[in-house]
């Protein structure tokens, strides 16, 4: 028993060493939990400020949360633009995996607005960072009304922005959700929400950046001997003898001549016709599997002469900044847990760590909803009471005016 325990202990130690060895070669390029000192890393932009259209960011855990000490930055000010950015150690994703991850909680009824994040390349004047600033990657939710619940993944290639062709939906409830984008050196990608894969694929097929590798051969024609009949008539089938002489209808064997039938007046009585149960319709040979069936013919694909591979398709321009730049009708989104690294497993750990408090956050949200609904009902009750009071006052004034009018008329009649 002691020997078995020792073996298990050695195995666990080896697994731990392998785990640590793996992470020793990974890099956390930037991680922001918005703890004390975050303002020294982030620059709030003056974009739209002179027009009075710039909102602000509050450092807060939000109205409901899983941990009161876990603060993020919350958009503040309705119908405003919000922009701020942080300079990060310059890095390239060439020959390495890129992981971009952050969390957002939409505490407000956003109505219309974004909740995405951007990676920026080249020099950026952070005080002027705004919607026109070029970016290398934009990722995250964009909501407008009940119809638009889009999850954006826009990549920049040679100065042009390319959106993901797939229509992906973001989360729209009022709890914290993590959005993770993983881009690998083979140009494959994965999109996760709360550590669950929402989508995956390849840059070659899911963005219209390069022409497709293969195209349909427009000159191709189905071969003359291509047999696409899955079933055929049995060539050995033979029509049963006498089949064609079977009548469609026969006299009803249960019918009886009426007692009051008079042949001299009514003619010879004949039984009414009924469908013949032995009649099966025109004879057709039975169907059998076609031994020469080749399947449905499809237009073949050929190499696209316009396709020119770019082995660095996945490589973004060297990243130097991360930024939040959104416009919202209703403010109140809490951004937090921004992470840029090259190890998906570490990103997964961060999500698990934060969402461990999900039930606490849910309870806080449900309690806040109860308070909100009670307050709204109280306000509605006050409004009803005020309306009733005003109706009574208007009714009293009307009765008072009518009484004075009749009194004046009575006095004039006496005179």
PDB file of N, CA and C in Angstrom, residues 316-365:
ATOM      1  N   UNK A 316      -0.223  39.561 -37.219  1.00  0.00           N
ATOM      2  CA  UNK A 316      -0.670  40.942 -37.125  1.00  0.00           C
ATOM      3  C   UNK A 316       0.546  41.864 -37.100  1.00  0.00           C
ATOM      4  N   UNK A 317       0.319  43.117 -37.426  1.00  0.00           N
ATOM      5  CA  UNK A 317       1.402  44.085 -37.244  1.00  0.00           C
ATOM      6  C   UNK A 317       1.783  44.098 -35.772  1.00  0.00           C
ATOM      7  N   UNK A 318       3.065  44.366 -35.456  1.00  0.00           N
ATOM      8  CA  UNK A 318       3.476  44.347 -34.044  1.00  0.00           C
ATOM      9  C   UNK A 318       2.527  45.174 -33.171  1.00  0.00           C
ATOM     10  N   UNK A 319       2.023  44.541 -32.122  1.00  0.00           N
ATOM     11  CA  UNK A 319       1.027  45.163 -31.248  1.00  0.00           C
ATOM     12  C   UNK A 319       1.725  46.007 -30.179  1.00  0.00           C
ATOM     13  N   UNK A 320       1.210  47.229 -29.991  1.00  0.00           N
ATOM     14  CA  UNK A 320       1.818  48.143 -29.017  1.00  0.00           C
ATOM     15  C   UNK A 320       0.814  48.706 -28.009  1.00  0.00           C
ATOM     16  N   UNK A 321      -0.483  48.567 -28.317  1.00  0.00           N
ATOM     17  CA  UNK A 321      -1.487  49.135 -27.423  1.00  0.00           C
ATOM     18  C   UNK A 321      -2.706  48.213 -27.378  1.00  0.00           C
ATOM     19  N   UNK A 322      -3.435  48.313 -26.272  1.00  0.00           N
ATOM     20  CA  UNK A 322      -4.753  47.700 -26.180  1.00  0.00           C
ATOM     21  C   UNK A 322      -5.715  48.819 -25.802  1.00  0.00           C
ATOM     22  N   UNK A 323      -6.901  48.833 -26.400  1.00  0.00           N
ATOM     23  CA  UNK A 323      -7.813  49.937 -26.158  1.00  0.00           C
ATOM     24  C   UNK A 323      -9.267  49.527 -26.084  1.00  0.00           C
ATOM     25  N   UNK A 324     -10.036  50.317 -25.372  1.00  0.00           N
ATOM     26  CA  UNK A 324     -11.498  50.210 -25.336  1.00  0.00           C
ATOM     27  C   UNK A 324     -12.039  51.447 -26.025  1.00  0.00           C
ATOM     28  N   UNK A 325     -12.818  51.265 -27.071  1.00  0.00           N
ATOM     29  CA  UNK A 325     -13.392  52.404 -27.802  1.00  0.00           C
ATOM     30  C   UNK A 325     -14.780  52.002 -28.244  1.00  0.00           C
ATOM     31  N   UNK A 326     -15.796  52.542 -27.563  1.00  0.00           N
ATOM     32  CA  UNK A 326     -17.173  52.154 -27.869  1.00  0.00           C
ATOM     33  C   UNK A 326     -18.081  53.379 -27.783  1.00  0.00           C
ATOM     34  N   UNK A 327     -19.251  53.244 -28.362  1.00  0.00           N
ATOM     35  CA  UNK A 327     -20.337  54.217 -28.211  1.00  0.00           C
ATOM     36  C   UNK A 327     -21.536  53.461 -27.668  1.00  0.00           C
ATOM     37  N   UNK A 328     -22.237  54.067 -26.700  1.00  0.00           N
ATOM     38  CA  UNK A 328     -23.379  53.394 -26.090  1.00  0.00           C
ATOM     39  C   UNK A 328     -24.521  54.377 -25.863  1.00  0.00           C
ATOM     40  N   UNK A 329     -25.739  53.952 -26.179  1.00  0.00           N
ATOM     41  CA  UNK A 329     -26.921  54.762 -25.877  1.00  0.00           C
ATOM     42  C   UNK A 329     -27.107  54.825 -24.362  1.00  0.00           C
ATOM     43  N   UNK A 330     -27.067  53.661 -23.717  1.00  0.00           N
ATOM     44  CA  UNK A 330     -27.157  53.589 -22.259  1.00  0.00           C
ATOM     45  C   UNK A 330     -25.828  53.062 -21.727  1.00  0.00           C
ATOM     46  N   UNK A 331     -25.202  53.814 -20.828  1.00  0.00           N
ATOM     47  CA  UNK A 331     -23.920  53.410 -20.276  1.00  0.00           C
ATOM     48  C   UNK A 331     -24.116  52.471 -19.094  1.00  0.00           C
ATOM     49  N   UNK A 332     -23.022  51.823 -18.668  1.00  0.00           N
ATOM     50  CA  UNK A 332     -23.088  50.948 -17.506  1.00  0.00           C
ATOM     51  C   UNK A 332     -22.348  49.635 -17.669  1.00  0.00           C
ATOM     52  N   UNK A 333     -21.541  49.486 -18.735  1.00  0.00           N
ATOM     53  CA  UNK A 333     -20.806  48.240 -18.972  1.00  0.00           C
ATOM     54  C   UNK A 333     -19.524  48.228 -18.150  1.00  0.00           C
ATOM     55  N   UNK A 334     -19.268  47.112 -17.471  1.00  0.00           N
ATOM     56  CA  UNK A 334     -18.069  46.966 -16.644  1.00  0.00           C
ATOM     57  C   UNK A 334     -17.055  46.096 -17.387  1.00  0.00           C
ATOM     58  N   UNK A 335     -15.933  46.707 -17.812  1.00  0.00           N
ATOM     59  CA  UNK A 335     -14.841  45.987 -18.465  1.00  0.00           C
ATOM     60  C   UNK A 335     -13.831  45.567 -17.394  1.00  0.00           C
ATOM     61  N   UNK A 336     -13.280  44.362 -17.551  1.00  0.00           N
ATOM     62  CA  UNK A 336     -12.320  43.890 -16.548  1.00  0.00           C
ATOM     63  C   UNK A 336     -11.520  42.722 -17.131  1.00  0.00           C
ATOM     64  N   UNK A 337     -10.476  42.326 -16.380  1.00  0.00           N
ATOM     65  CA  UNK A 337      -9.703  41.103 -16.657  1.00  0.00           C
ATOM     66  C   UNK A 337      -9.160  41.044 -18.082  1.00  0.00           C
ATOM     67  N   UNK A 338      -8.545  42.142 -18.524  1.00  0.00           N
ATOM     68  CA  UNK A 338      -7.950  42.174 -19.862  1.00  0.00           C
ATOM     69  C   UNK A 338      -6.675  41.350 -19.853  1.00  0.00           C
ATOM     70  N   UNK A 339      -6.549  40.445 -20.815  1.00  0.00           N
ATOM     71  CA  UNK A 339      -5.387  39.555 -20.864  1.00  0.00           C
ATOM     72  C   UNK A 339      -4.921  39.372 -22.296  1.00  0.00           C
ATOM     73  N   UNK A 340      -3.606  39.526 -22.487  1.00  0.00           N
ATOM     74  CA  UNK A 340      -2.972  39.208 -23.769  1.00  0.00           C
ATOM     75  C   UNK A 340      -1.810  38.280 -23.446  1.00  0.00           C
ATOM     76  N   UNK A 341      -1.840  37.078 -23.993  1.00  0.00           N
ATOM     77  CA  UNK A 341      -0.778  36.108 -23.713  1.00  0.00           C
ATOM     78  C   UNK A 341      -0.661  35.132 -24.878  1.00  0.00           C
ATOM     79  N   UNK A 342       0.174  34.108 -24.695  1.00  0.00           N
ATOM     80  CA  UNK A 342       0.319  33.108 -25.752  1.00  0.00           C
ATOM     81  C   UNK A 342      -0.002  31.702 -25.248  1.00  0.00           C
ATOM     82  N   UNK A 343      -0.674  31.624 -24.103  1.00  0.00           N
ATOM     83  CA  UNK A 343      -0.989  30.326 -23.513  1.00  0.00           C
ATOM     84  C   UNK A 343      -2.476  30.215 -23.193  1.00  0.00           C
ATOM     85  N   UNK A 344      -3.259  29.518 -24.029  1.00  0.00           N
ATOM     86  CA  UNK A 344      -4.692  29.382 -23.783  1.00  0.00           C
ATOM     87  C   UNK A 344      -5.027  28.770 -22.428  1.00  0.00           C
ATOM     88  N   UNK A 345      -4.161  27.905 -21.931  1.00  0.00           N
ATOM     89  CA  UNK A 345      -4.451  27.242 -20.662  1.00  0.00           C
ATOM     90  C   UNK A 345      -4.444  28.240 -19.508  1.00  0.00           C
ATOM     91  N   UNK A 346      -3.537  29.217 -19.575  1.00  0.00           N
ATOM     92  CA  UNK A 346      -3.516  30.235 -18.519  1.00  0.00           C
ATOM     93  C   UNK A 346      -4.795  31.087 -18.586  1.00  0.00           C
ATOM     94  N   UNK A 347      -5.199  31.441 -19.801  1.00  0.00           N
ATOM     95  CA  UNK A 347      -6.436  32.215 -19.969  1.00  0.00           C
ATOM     96  C   UNK A 347      -7.622  31.459 -19.386  1.00  0.00           C
ATOM     97  N   UNK A 348      -7.642  30.168 -19.594  1.00  0.00           N
ATOM     98  CA  UNK A 348      -8.719  29.326 -19.055  1.00  0.00           C
ATOM     99  C   UNK A 348      -8.733  29.374 -17.533  1.00  0.00           C
ATOM    100  N   UNK A 349      -7.555  29.348 -16.916  1.00  0.00           N
ATOM    101  CA  UNK A 349      -7.472  29.409 -15.457  1.00  0.00           C
ATOM    102  C   UNK A 349      -8.051  30.712 -14.919  1.00  0.00           C
ATOM    103  N   UNK A 350      -7.767  31.820 -15.624  1.00  0.00           N
ATOM    104  CA  UNK A 350      -8.284  33.120 -15.193  1.00  0.00           C
ATOM    105  C   UNK A 350      -9.813  33.104 -15.192  1.00  0.00           C
ATOM    106  N   UNK A 351     -10.396  32.562 -16.251  1.00  0.00           N
ATOM    107  CA  UNK A 351     -11.861  32.501 -16.348  1.00  0.00           C
ATOM    108  C   UNK A 351     -12.427  31.658 -15.202  1.00  0.00           C
ATOM    109  N   UNK A 352     -11.837  30.497 -14.978  1.00  0.00           N
ATOM    110  CA  UNK A 352     -12.323  29.619 -13.905  1.00  0.00           C
ATOM    111  C   UNK A 352     -12.228  30.308 -12.548  1.00  0.00           C
ATOM    112  N   UNK A 353     -11.149  31.040 -12.338  1.00  0.00           N
ATOM    113  CA  UNK A 353     -10.935  31.724 -11.058  1.00  0.00           C
ATOM    114  C   UNK A 353     -12.015  32.782 -10.819  1.00  0.00           C
ATOM    115  N   UNK A 354     -12.280  33.618 -11.829  1.00  0.00           N
ATOM    116  CA  UNK A 354     -13.254  34.705 -11.657  1.00  0.00           C
ATOM    117  C   UNK A 354     -14.677  34.158 -11.587  1.00  0.00           C
ATOM    118  N   UNK A 355     -15.000  33.216 -12.461  1.00  0.00           N
ATOM    119  CA  UNK A 355     -16.368  32.703 -12.501  1.00  0.00           C
ATOM    120  C   UNK A 355     -16.687  31.746 -11.358  1.00  0.00           C
ATOM    121  N   UNK A 356     -15.685  31.475 -10.514  1.00  0.00           N
ATOM    122  CA  UNK A 356     -15.966  30.672  -9.324  1.00  0.00           C
ATOM    123  C   UNK A 356     -16.963  31.387  -8.421  1.00  0.00           C
ATOM    124  N   UNK A 357     -17.048  32.722  -8.569  1.00  0.00           N
ATOM    125  CA  UNK A 357     -17.989  33.522  -7.773  1.00  0.00           C
ATOM    126  C   UNK A 357     -19.289  33.798  -8.530  1.00  0.00           C
ATOM    127  N   UNK A 358     -19.571  33.044  -9.599  1.00  0.00           N
ATOM    128  CA  UNK A 358     -20.742  33.305 -10.428  1.00  0.00           C
ATOM    129  C   UNK A 358     -22.046  33.216  -9.623  1.00  0.00           C
ATOM    130  N   UNK A 359     -22.155  32.230  -8.746  1.00  0.00           N
ATOM    131  CA  UNK A 359     -23.393  32.079  -7.982  1.00  0.00           C
ATOM    132  C   UNK A 359     -23.612  33.267  -7.049  1.00  0.00           C
ATOM    133  N   UNK A 360     -22.528  33.774  -6.460  1.00  0.00           N
ATOM    134  CA  UNK A 360     -22.641  34.948  -5.590  1.00  0.00           C
ATOM    135  C   UNK A 360     -23.121  36.139  -6.406  1.00  0.00           C
ATOM    136  N   UNK A 361     -22.565  36.275  -7.619  1.00  0.00           N
ATOM    137  CA  UNK A 361     -22.970  37.375  -8.505  1.00  0.00           C
ATOM    138  C   UNK A 361     -24.436  37.246  -8.902  1.00  0.00           C
ATOM    139  N   UNK A 362     -24.871  36.025  -9.208  1.00  0.00           N
ATOM    140  CA  UNK A 362     -26.272  35.793  -9.571  1.00  0.00           C
ATOM    141  C   UNK A 362     -27.202  36.200  -8.441  1.00  0.00           C
ATOM    142  N   UNK A 363     -26.851  35.802  -7.219  1.00  0.00           N
ATOM    143  CA  UNK A 363     -27.685  36.138  -6.065  1.00  0.00           C
ATOM    144  C   UNK A 363     -27.747  37.651  -5.873  1.00  0.00           C
ATOM    145  N   UNK A 364     -26.596  38.329  -6.057  1.00  0.00           N
ATOM    146  CA  UNK A 364     -26.568  39.784  -5.910  1.00  0.00           C
ATOM    147  C   UNK A 364     -27.431  40.440  -6.990  1.00  0.00           C
ATOM    148  N   UNK A 365     -27.375  39.887  -8.206  1.00  0.00           N
ATOM    149  CA  UNK A 365     -28.181  40.431  -9.299  1.00  0.00           C
ATOM    150  C   UNK A 365     -29.668  40.240  -9.014  1.00  0.00           C
TER     151      UNK A 365
END
